[in-house]
PDB file of C-alpha atoms in Angstrom:
ATOM      1  CA  MET A 187      87.441-198.011  -1.551  1.00 62.00           C
ATOM      2  CA  LYS A 188      88.141-195.216  -3.989  1.00 71.00           C
ATOM      3  CA  ILE A 189      88.424-191.597  -2.826  1.00 71.00           C
ATOM      4  CA  TYR A 190      87.183-188.621  -4.852  1.00 71.00           C
ATOM      5  CA  PRO A 191      88.744-185.501  -3.254  1.00 70.00           C
ATOM      6  CA  HIS A 192      87.262-183.261  -5.976  1.00 74.00           C
ATOM      7  CA  LEU A 193      83.673-184.089  -4.923  1.00 82.00           C
ATOM      8  CA  ILE A 194      81.703-182.880  -1.901  1.00 84.00           C
ATOM      9  CA  VAL A 195      78.398-184.060  -0.435  1.00 87.00           C
ATOM     10  CA  CYS A 196      75.914-181.661   1.119  1.00 88.00           C
ATOM     11  CA  PRO A 197      75.670-182.561   4.843  1.00 82.00           C
ATOM     12  CA  LEU A 198      71.927-181.837   4.891  1.00 86.00           C
ATOM     13  CA  CYS A 199      70.382-183.182   1.671  1.00 91.00           C
ATOM     14  CA  SER A 200      73.283-185.375   0.368  1.00 85.00           C
ATOM     15  CA  ALA A 201      73.492-183.587  -2.986  1.00 88.00           C
ATOM     16  CA  LEU A 202      76.806-184.144  -4.786  1.00 87.00           C
ATOM     17  CA  TYR A 203      78.961-181.269  -6.069  1.00 86.00           C
ATOM     18  CA  ARG A 204      82.428-180.701  -7.442  1.00 82.00           C
ATOM     19  CA  TYR A 205      84.732-179.157  -4.816  1.00 74.00           C
ATOM     20  CA  ARG A 206      86.940-176.259  -5.861  1.00 69.00           C
ATOM     21  CA  SER A 207      89.393-174.651  -3.441  1.00 61.00           C
ATOM     22  CA  ASP A 208      90.660-171.684  -5.428  1.00 59.00           C
ATOM     23  CA  GLY A 209      91.250-169.292  -2.521  1.00 54.00           C
ATOM     24  CA  SER A 210      89.191-166.600  -4.233  1.00 56.00           C
ATOM     25  CA  GLY A 211      87.163-165.689  -1.149  1.00 60.00           C
ATOM     26  CA  THR A 212      83.898-166.960  -2.618  1.00 70.00           C
ATOM     27  CA  THR A 213      81.347-169.155  -0.885  1.00 77.00           C
ATOM     28  CA  ALA A 214      79.288-171.998  -2.287  1.00 82.00           C
ATOM     29  CA  CYS A 215      75.852-173.119  -1.105  1.00 87.00           C
ATOM     30  CA  CYS A 216      73.765-176.133  -1.981  1.00 89.00           C
ATOM     31  CA  GLU A 217      71.253-175.378  -4.730  1.00 88.00           C
ATOM     32  CA  ARG A 218      68.678-177.678  -3.150  1.00 89.00           C
ATOM     33  CA  CYS A 219      68.715-176.708   0.553  1.00 93.00           C
ATOM     34  CA  HIS A 220      70.994-173.603   0.532  1.00 87.00           C
ATOM     35  CA  THR A 221      73.360-175.131   3.118  1.00 87.00           C
ATOM     36  CA  LEU A 222      76.879-173.654   3.125  1.00 82.00           C
ATOM     37  CA  LEU A 223      79.171-176.163   1.400  1.00 81.00           C
ATOM     38  CA  TRP A 224      82.493-174.375   1.537  1.00 75.00           C
ATOM     39  CA  GLN A 225      84.020-170.949   1.862  1.00 74.00           C
ATOM     40  CA  ASN A 226      87.151-170.318  -0.151  1.00 68.00           C
ATOM     41  CA  ARG A 227      89.549-168.169   1.870  1.00 67.00           C
ATOM     42  CA  SER A 228      93.266-167.803   1.304  1.00 62.00           C
ATOM     43  CA  PRO A 229      95.147-170.004   3.844  1.00 66.00           C
ATOM     44  CA  VAL A 230      98.275-167.823   3.750  1.00 70.00           C
ATOM     45  CA  LEU A 231      97.509-166.140   7.083  1.00 80.00           C
ATOM     46  CA  LEU A 232      96.142-169.257   8.815  1.00 88.00           C
ATOM     47  CA  LEU A 233      99.478-170.412  10.281  1.00 91.00           C
ATOM     48  CA  PRO A 234     100.554-167.015  11.732  1.00 93.00           C
ATOM     49  CA  LEU A 235      97.030-166.392  13.049  1.00 93.00           C
ATOM     50  CA  THR A 236      97.060-169.755  14.836  1.00 94.00           C
ATOM     51  CA  LEU A 237     100.512-169.038  16.253  1.00 95.00           C
ATOM     52  CA  ALA A 238      99.282-165.657  17.490  1.00 95.00           C
ATOM     53  CA  ALA A 239      96.267-167.379  19.076  1.00 94.00           C
ATOM     54  CA  LEU A 240      98.594-169.791  20.909  1.00 95.00           C
ATOM     55  CA  ILE A 241     100.717-166.935  22.245  1.00 96.00           C
ATOM     56  CA  THR A 242      97.773-164.830  23.401  1.00 95.00           C
ATOM     57  CA  PHE A 243      95.934-167.764  24.976  1.00 94.00           C
ATOM     58  CA  SER A 244      99.098-168.830  26.808  1.00 94.00           C
ATOM     59  CA  LEU A 245      99.366-165.301  28.210  1.00 93.00           C
ATOM     60  CA  ALA A 246      95.700-165.500  29.230  1.00 91.00           C
ATOM     61  CA  CYS A 247      96.474-168.663  31.218  1.00 90.00           C
ATOM     62  CA  LEU A 248      99.493-167.091  32.949  1.00 90.00           C
ATOM     63  CA  TYR A 249      98.271-163.606  33.803  1.00 91.00           C
ATOM     64  CA  PRO A 250      95.158-162.376  35.685  1.00 90.00           C
ATOM     65  CA  VAL A 251      92.104-161.828  33.513  1.00 88.00           C
ATOM     66  CA  MET A 252      90.394-159.562  36.036  1.00 86.00           C
ATOM     67  CA  MET A 253      91.493-157.398  38.983  1.00 86.00           C
ATOM     68  CA  ILE A 254      89.025-156.569  41.750  1.00 84.00           C
ATOM     69  CA  SER A 255      89.737-153.868  44.345  1.00 83.00           C
ATOM     70  CA  PHE A 256      87.812-152.893  47.471  1.00 79.00           C
ATOM     71  CA  HIS A 257      89.070-150.307  49.984  1.00 76.00           C
ATOM     72  CA  GLY A 258      92.706-150.920  49.130  1.00 73.00           C
ATOM     73  CA  ALA A 259      92.463-154.718  49.055  1.00 78.00           C
ATOM     74  CA  ARG A 260      93.008-156.213  45.600  1.00 78.00           C
ATOM     75  CA  ASN A 261      92.375-159.697  44.271  1.00 80.00           C
ATOM     76  CA  ASP A 262      93.623-160.959  40.895  1.00 82.00           C
ATOM     77  CA  ILE A 263      91.528-163.621  39.164  1.00 82.00           C
ATOM     78  CA  THR A 264      93.057-166.073  36.688  1.00 84.00           C
ATOM     79  CA  LEU A 265      91.460-168.722  34.516  1.00 84.00           C
ATOM     80  CA  TRP A 266      92.734-171.486  36.771  1.00 84.00           C
ATOM     81  CA  GLN A 267      91.335-169.750  39.856  1.00 82.00           C
ATOM     82  CA  THR A 268      87.959-169.558  38.145  1.00 79.00           C
ATOM     83  CA  ALA A 269      87.834-173.343  37.815  1.00 75.00           C
ATOM     84  CA  TRP A 270      89.258-173.896  41.311  1.00 78.00           C
ATOM     85  CA  ALA A 271      86.626-171.573  42.832  1.00 72.00           C
ATOM     86  CA  LEU A 272      83.943-174.155  42.077  1.00 67.00           C
ATOM     87  CA  THR A 273      85.584-176.601  44.478  1.00 65.00           C
ATOM     88  CA  GLN A 274      85.814-173.968  47.194  1.00 64.00           C
ATOM     89  CA  ALA A 275      82.140-173.158  46.642  1.00 59.00           C
ATOM     90  CA  GLY A 276      81.186-176.730  47.496  1.00 60.00           C
ATOM     91  CA  SER A 277      80.681-178.080  43.980  1.00 61.00           C
ATOM     92  CA  LEU A 278      81.736-181.564  42.987  1.00 68.00           C
ATOM     93  CA  PRO A 279      85.364-182.013  41.842  1.00 75.00           C
ATOM     94  CA  LEU A 280      83.961-183.225  38.520  1.00 79.00           C
ATOM     95  CA  MET A 281      82.550-179.734  37.886  1.00 80.00           C
ATOM     96  CA  THR A 282      85.993-178.239  38.463  1.00 79.00           C
ATOM     97  CA  ILE A 283      87.586-180.685  36.031  1.00 85.00           C
ATOM     98  CA  LEU A 284      84.922-180.051  33.381  1.00 85.00           C
ATOM     99  CA  THR A 285      85.243-176.273  33.778  1.00 83.00           C
ATOM    100  CA  ALA A 286      89.022-176.429  33.465  1.00 85.00           C
ATOM    101  CA  PHE A 287      88.677-178.649  30.378  1.00 89.00           C
ATOM    102  CA  LEU A 288      86.082-176.473  28.618  1.00 87.00           C
ATOM    103  CA  LEU A 289      87.653-173.147  29.531  1.00 87.00           C
ATOM    104  CA  ILE A 290      91.363-173.936  29.274  1.00 89.00           C
ATOM    105  CA  MET A 291      92.363-177.413  28.096  1.00 92.00           C
ATOM    106  CA  ALA A 292      90.015-177.800  25.100  1.00 91.00           C
ATOM    107  CA  PRO A 293      90.879-174.403  23.518  1.00 92.00           C
ATOM    108  CA  LEU A 294      94.595-174.967  24.162  1.00 93.00           C
ATOM    109  CA  MET A 295      94.499-178.459  22.642  1.00 94.00           C
ATOM    110  CA  GLN A 296      92.565-177.164  19.637  1.00 94.00           C
ATOM    111  CA  ILE A 297      95.124-174.424  18.979  1.00 94.00           C
ATOM    112  CA  MET A 298      98.118-176.723  19.423  1.00 95.00           C
ATOM    113  CA  LEU A 299      96.707-179.492  17.220  1.00 94.00           C
ATOM    114  CA  LEU A 300      95.857-177.015  14.476  1.00 94.00           C
ATOM    115  CA  LEU A 301      99.306-175.431  14.707  1.00 94.00           C
ATOM    116  CA  TRP A 302     100.929-178.883  14.443  1.00 93.00           C
ATOM    117  CA  LEU A 303      98.917-179.744  11.319  1.00 92.00           C
ATOM    118  CA  LEU A 304      99.508-176.369   9.671  1.00 91.00           C
ATOM    119  CA  ALA A 305     103.255-176.444  10.357  1.00 90.00           C
ATOM    120  CA  PHE A 306     103.601-179.646   8.304  1.00 89.00           C
ATOM    121  CA  ALA A 307     101.112-178.469   5.667  1.00 86.00           C
ATOM    122  CA  HIS A 308     103.249-175.360   5.157  1.00 84.00           C
ATOM    123  CA  PHE A 309     105.937-177.679   3.747  1.00 84.00           C
ATOM    124  CA  ARG A 310     103.372-179.677   1.756  1.00 81.00           C
ATOM    125  CA  ARG A 311     103.565-182.637   4.131  1.00 84.00           C
ATOM    126  CA  ARG A 312     101.057-184.448   6.305  1.00 84.00           C
ATOM    127  CA  ALA A 313     101.690-184.326  10.032  1.00 88.00           C
ATOM    128  CA  PRO A 314     102.269-187.658  11.854  1.00 90.00           C
ATOM    129  CA  GLY A 315      98.920-189.089  12.901  1.00 89.00           C
ATOM    130  CA  PHE A 316      97.134-186.709  10.519  1.00 89.00           C
ATOM    131  CA  ILE A 317      93.822-188.599  10.337  1.00 88.00           C
ATOM    132  CA  SER A 318      93.527-189.086  14.105  1.00 91.00           C
ATOM    133  CA  LEU A 319      94.451-185.466  14.763  1.00 92.00           C
ATOM    134  CA  MET A 320      91.896-184.167  12.268  1.00 90.00           C
ATOM    135  CA  LYS A 321      89.198-186.277  13.927  1.00 91.00           C
ATOM    136  CA  THR A 322      90.261-185.026  17.368  1.00 92.00           C
ATOM    137  CA  LEU A 323      90.247-181.427  16.143  1.00 91.00           C
ATOM    138  CA  HIS A 324      86.754-181.872  14.732  1.00 88.00           C
ATOM    139  CA  TRP A 325      85.599-183.374  18.057  1.00 91.00           C
ATOM    140  CA  LEU A 326      87.156-180.575  20.123  1.00 89.00           C
ATOM    141  CA  ARG A 327      85.570-177.650  18.307  1.00 86.00           C
ATOM    142  CA  PRO A 328      82.144-177.758  20.035  1.00 85.00           C
ATOM    143  CA  TRP A 329      83.833-178.168  23.445  1.00 85.00           C
ATOM    144  CA  SER A 330      86.169-175.203  23.130  1.00 83.00           C
ATOM    145  CA  MET A 331      84.359-172.557  25.169  1.00 83.00           C
ATOM    146  CA  ALA A 332      86.916-169.814  25.722  1.00 83.00           C
ATOM    147  CA  ASP A 333      84.484-167.386  24.060  1.00 82.00           C
ATOM    148  CA  VAL A 334      81.767-168.388  26.542  1.00 83.00           C
ATOM    149  CA  GLY A 335      84.232-167.835  29.385  1.00 81.00           C
ATOM    150  CA  MET A 336      85.107-164.418  27.990  1.00 82.00           C
ATOM    151  CA  LEU A 337      81.424-163.516  27.919  1.00 82.00           C
ATOM    152  CA  GLY A 338      81.072-164.748  31.515  1.00 80.00           C
ATOM    153  CA  PHE A 339      83.953-162.552  32.679  1.00 80.00           C
ATOM    154  CA  LEU A 340      82.403-159.568  30.902  1.00 82.00           C
ATOM    155  CA  ILE A 341      79.028-160.132  32.561  1.00 83.00           C
ATOM    156  CA  ALA A 342      80.692-160.574  35.965  1.00 78.00           C
ATOM    157  CA  ALA A 343      82.706-157.371  35.496  1.00 80.00           C
ATOM    158  CA  ILE A 344      79.581-155.371  34.608  1.00 79.00           C
ATOM    159  CA  THR A 345      77.663-156.853  37.557  1.00 82.00           C
ATOM    160  CA  LEU A 346      80.427-156.226  40.098  1.00 78.00           C
ATOM    161  CA  SER A 347      81.365-152.749  38.834  1.00 76.00           C
ATOM    162  CA  SER A 348      78.519-151.193  40.810  1.00 77.00           C
ATOM    163  CA  LEU A 349      79.918-152.576  44.082  1.00 79.00           C
ATOM    164  CA  LEU A 350      83.666-152.999  43.532  1.00 80.00           C
ATOM    165  CA  ASP A 351      86.461-151.537  41.461  1.00 82.00           C
ATOM    166  CA  VAL A 352      86.861-153.936  38.542  1.00 82.00           C
ATOM    167  CA  ALA A 353      89.582-153.663  35.899  1.00 84.00           C
ATOM    168  CA  PRO A 354      90.692-156.062  33.154  1.00 84.00           C
ATOM    169  CA  GLY A 355      94.078-157.651  33.659  1.00 88.00           C
ATOM    170  CA  ALA A 356      96.733-158.480  31.106  1.00 89.00           C
ATOM    171  CA  GLY A 357      95.280-161.971  30.828  1.00 89.00           C
ATOM    172  CA  GLY A 358      91.847-160.519  30.069  1.00 88.00           C
ATOM    173  CA  TRP A 359      93.124-158.566  27.089  1.00 92.00           C
ATOM    174  CA  ALA A 360      95.085-161.609  25.936  1.00 92.00           C
ATOM    175  CA  LEU A 361      91.988-163.801  26.284  1.00 91.00           C
ATOM    176  CA  ALA A 362      89.918-161.355  24.241  1.00 91.00           C
ATOM    177  CA  ALA A 363      92.589-161.302  21.530  1.00 93.00           C
ATOM    178  CA  SER A 364      92.827-165.114  21.441  1.00 93.00           C
ATOM    179  CA  VAL A 365      89.039-165.477  21.199  1.00 92.00           C
ATOM    180  CA  VAL A 366      88.916-163.077  18.242  1.00 92.00           C
ATOM    181  CA  LEU A 367      91.811-164.873  16.556  1.00 93.00           C
ATOM    182  CA  MET A 368      90.202-168.299  16.997  1.00 92.00           C
ATOM    183  CA  ILE A 369      86.909-167.031  15.591  1.00 89.00           C
ATOM    184  CA  ILE A 370      88.827-165.930  12.488  1.00 88.00           C
ATOM    185  CA  VAL A 371      90.784-169.207  12.306  1.00 89.00           C
ATOM    186  CA  ASN A 372      87.659-171.340  12.699  1.00 86.00           C
ATOM    187  CA  GLY A 373      86.182-169.542   9.696  1.00 80.00           C
ATOM    188  CA  TYR A 374      88.765-171.167   7.423  1.00 81.00           C
ATOM    189  CA  ASP A 375      87.994-174.358   5.557  1.00 76.00           C
ATOM    190  CA  LEU A 376      90.422-177.113   6.639  1.00 81.00           C
ATOM    191  CA  ARG A 377      89.341-179.591   3.964  1.00 75.00           C
ATOM    192  CA  PRO A 378      92.207-178.610   1.608  1.00 75.00           C
ATOM    193  CA  LEU A 379      94.574-180.158   4.171  1.00 80.00           C
ATOM    194  CA  TRP A 380      93.303-183.588   3.055  1.00 77.00           C
ATOM    195  CA  ILE A 381      94.585-182.886  -0.472  1.00 69.00           C
ATOM    196  CA  VAL A 382      98.108-181.873   0.584  1.00 64.00           C
ATOM    197  CA  CYS A 383      99.497-185.377   0.126  1.00 52.00           C
ATOM    198  CA  PRO A 384      96.875-188.017  -0.775  1.00 53.00           C
ATOM    199  CA  ALA A 385      99.427-190.850  -0.953  1.00 47.00           C
ATOM    200  CA  ALA A 386     100.318-190.363   2.698  1.00 46.00           C
ATOM    201  CA  ALA A 387      96.672-190.679   3.664  1.00 45.00           C
ATOM    202  CA  SER A 388      96.411-194.043   1.897  1.00 48.00           C
ATOM    203  CA  ALA A 389      99.537-195.291   3.607  1.00 46.00           C
ATOM    204  CA  GLU A 390      98.208-194.253   7.008  1.00 48.00           C
ATOM    205  CA  ARG A 391      94.999-196.200   6.419  1.00 49.00           C
ATOM    206  CA  GLY A 392      96.995-199.262   5.463  1.00 46.00           C
ATOM    207  CA  TYR A 393      96.031-199.394   1.769  1.00 39.00           C
ATOM    208  CA  ALA A 394      99.493-198.553   0.471  1.00 39.00           C
TER     209      ALA A 394
END
């Protein structure tokens, strides 16, 4: 089967267009259904932004995201404690595992996989297992819900502030920074990574 990396198909109406990744910051939409086809953004900052997201999210997993005080007694809440609290509240262990996966494991895996791919792409090489990793990264994106967790912590802080003394912890600021960074990173088009070394892709599929 022949591959045409310079062509792109509209995901909605299947119209065919010529793909151009010129890094000019322009966007292209389908003329038939106006669906966004690609957004050309310079990938120069993608690797350091992803590295910064890994650092900040790691800090969010290690340090408390919220500190609650009441008459001198203080309780620090971490991301892991948030997932573990579901078990203590009588929920099924499956809910705890799913919460930990959506809130912590999925975002962390997404950042690490993207960093692995970008590190090799920086040297114009395909990472080992490139095709499988790209598929996994595409599958993980809808399940990465660190931004939803951040919104949940914000709502909880506003709700509890009328009864308790609530303050953001170091992990909370780190989580907010990582969420912002990942929103920026997810806005980049990763399709140019498939054009880094086409011969390697053919060899991985077994055609070479």
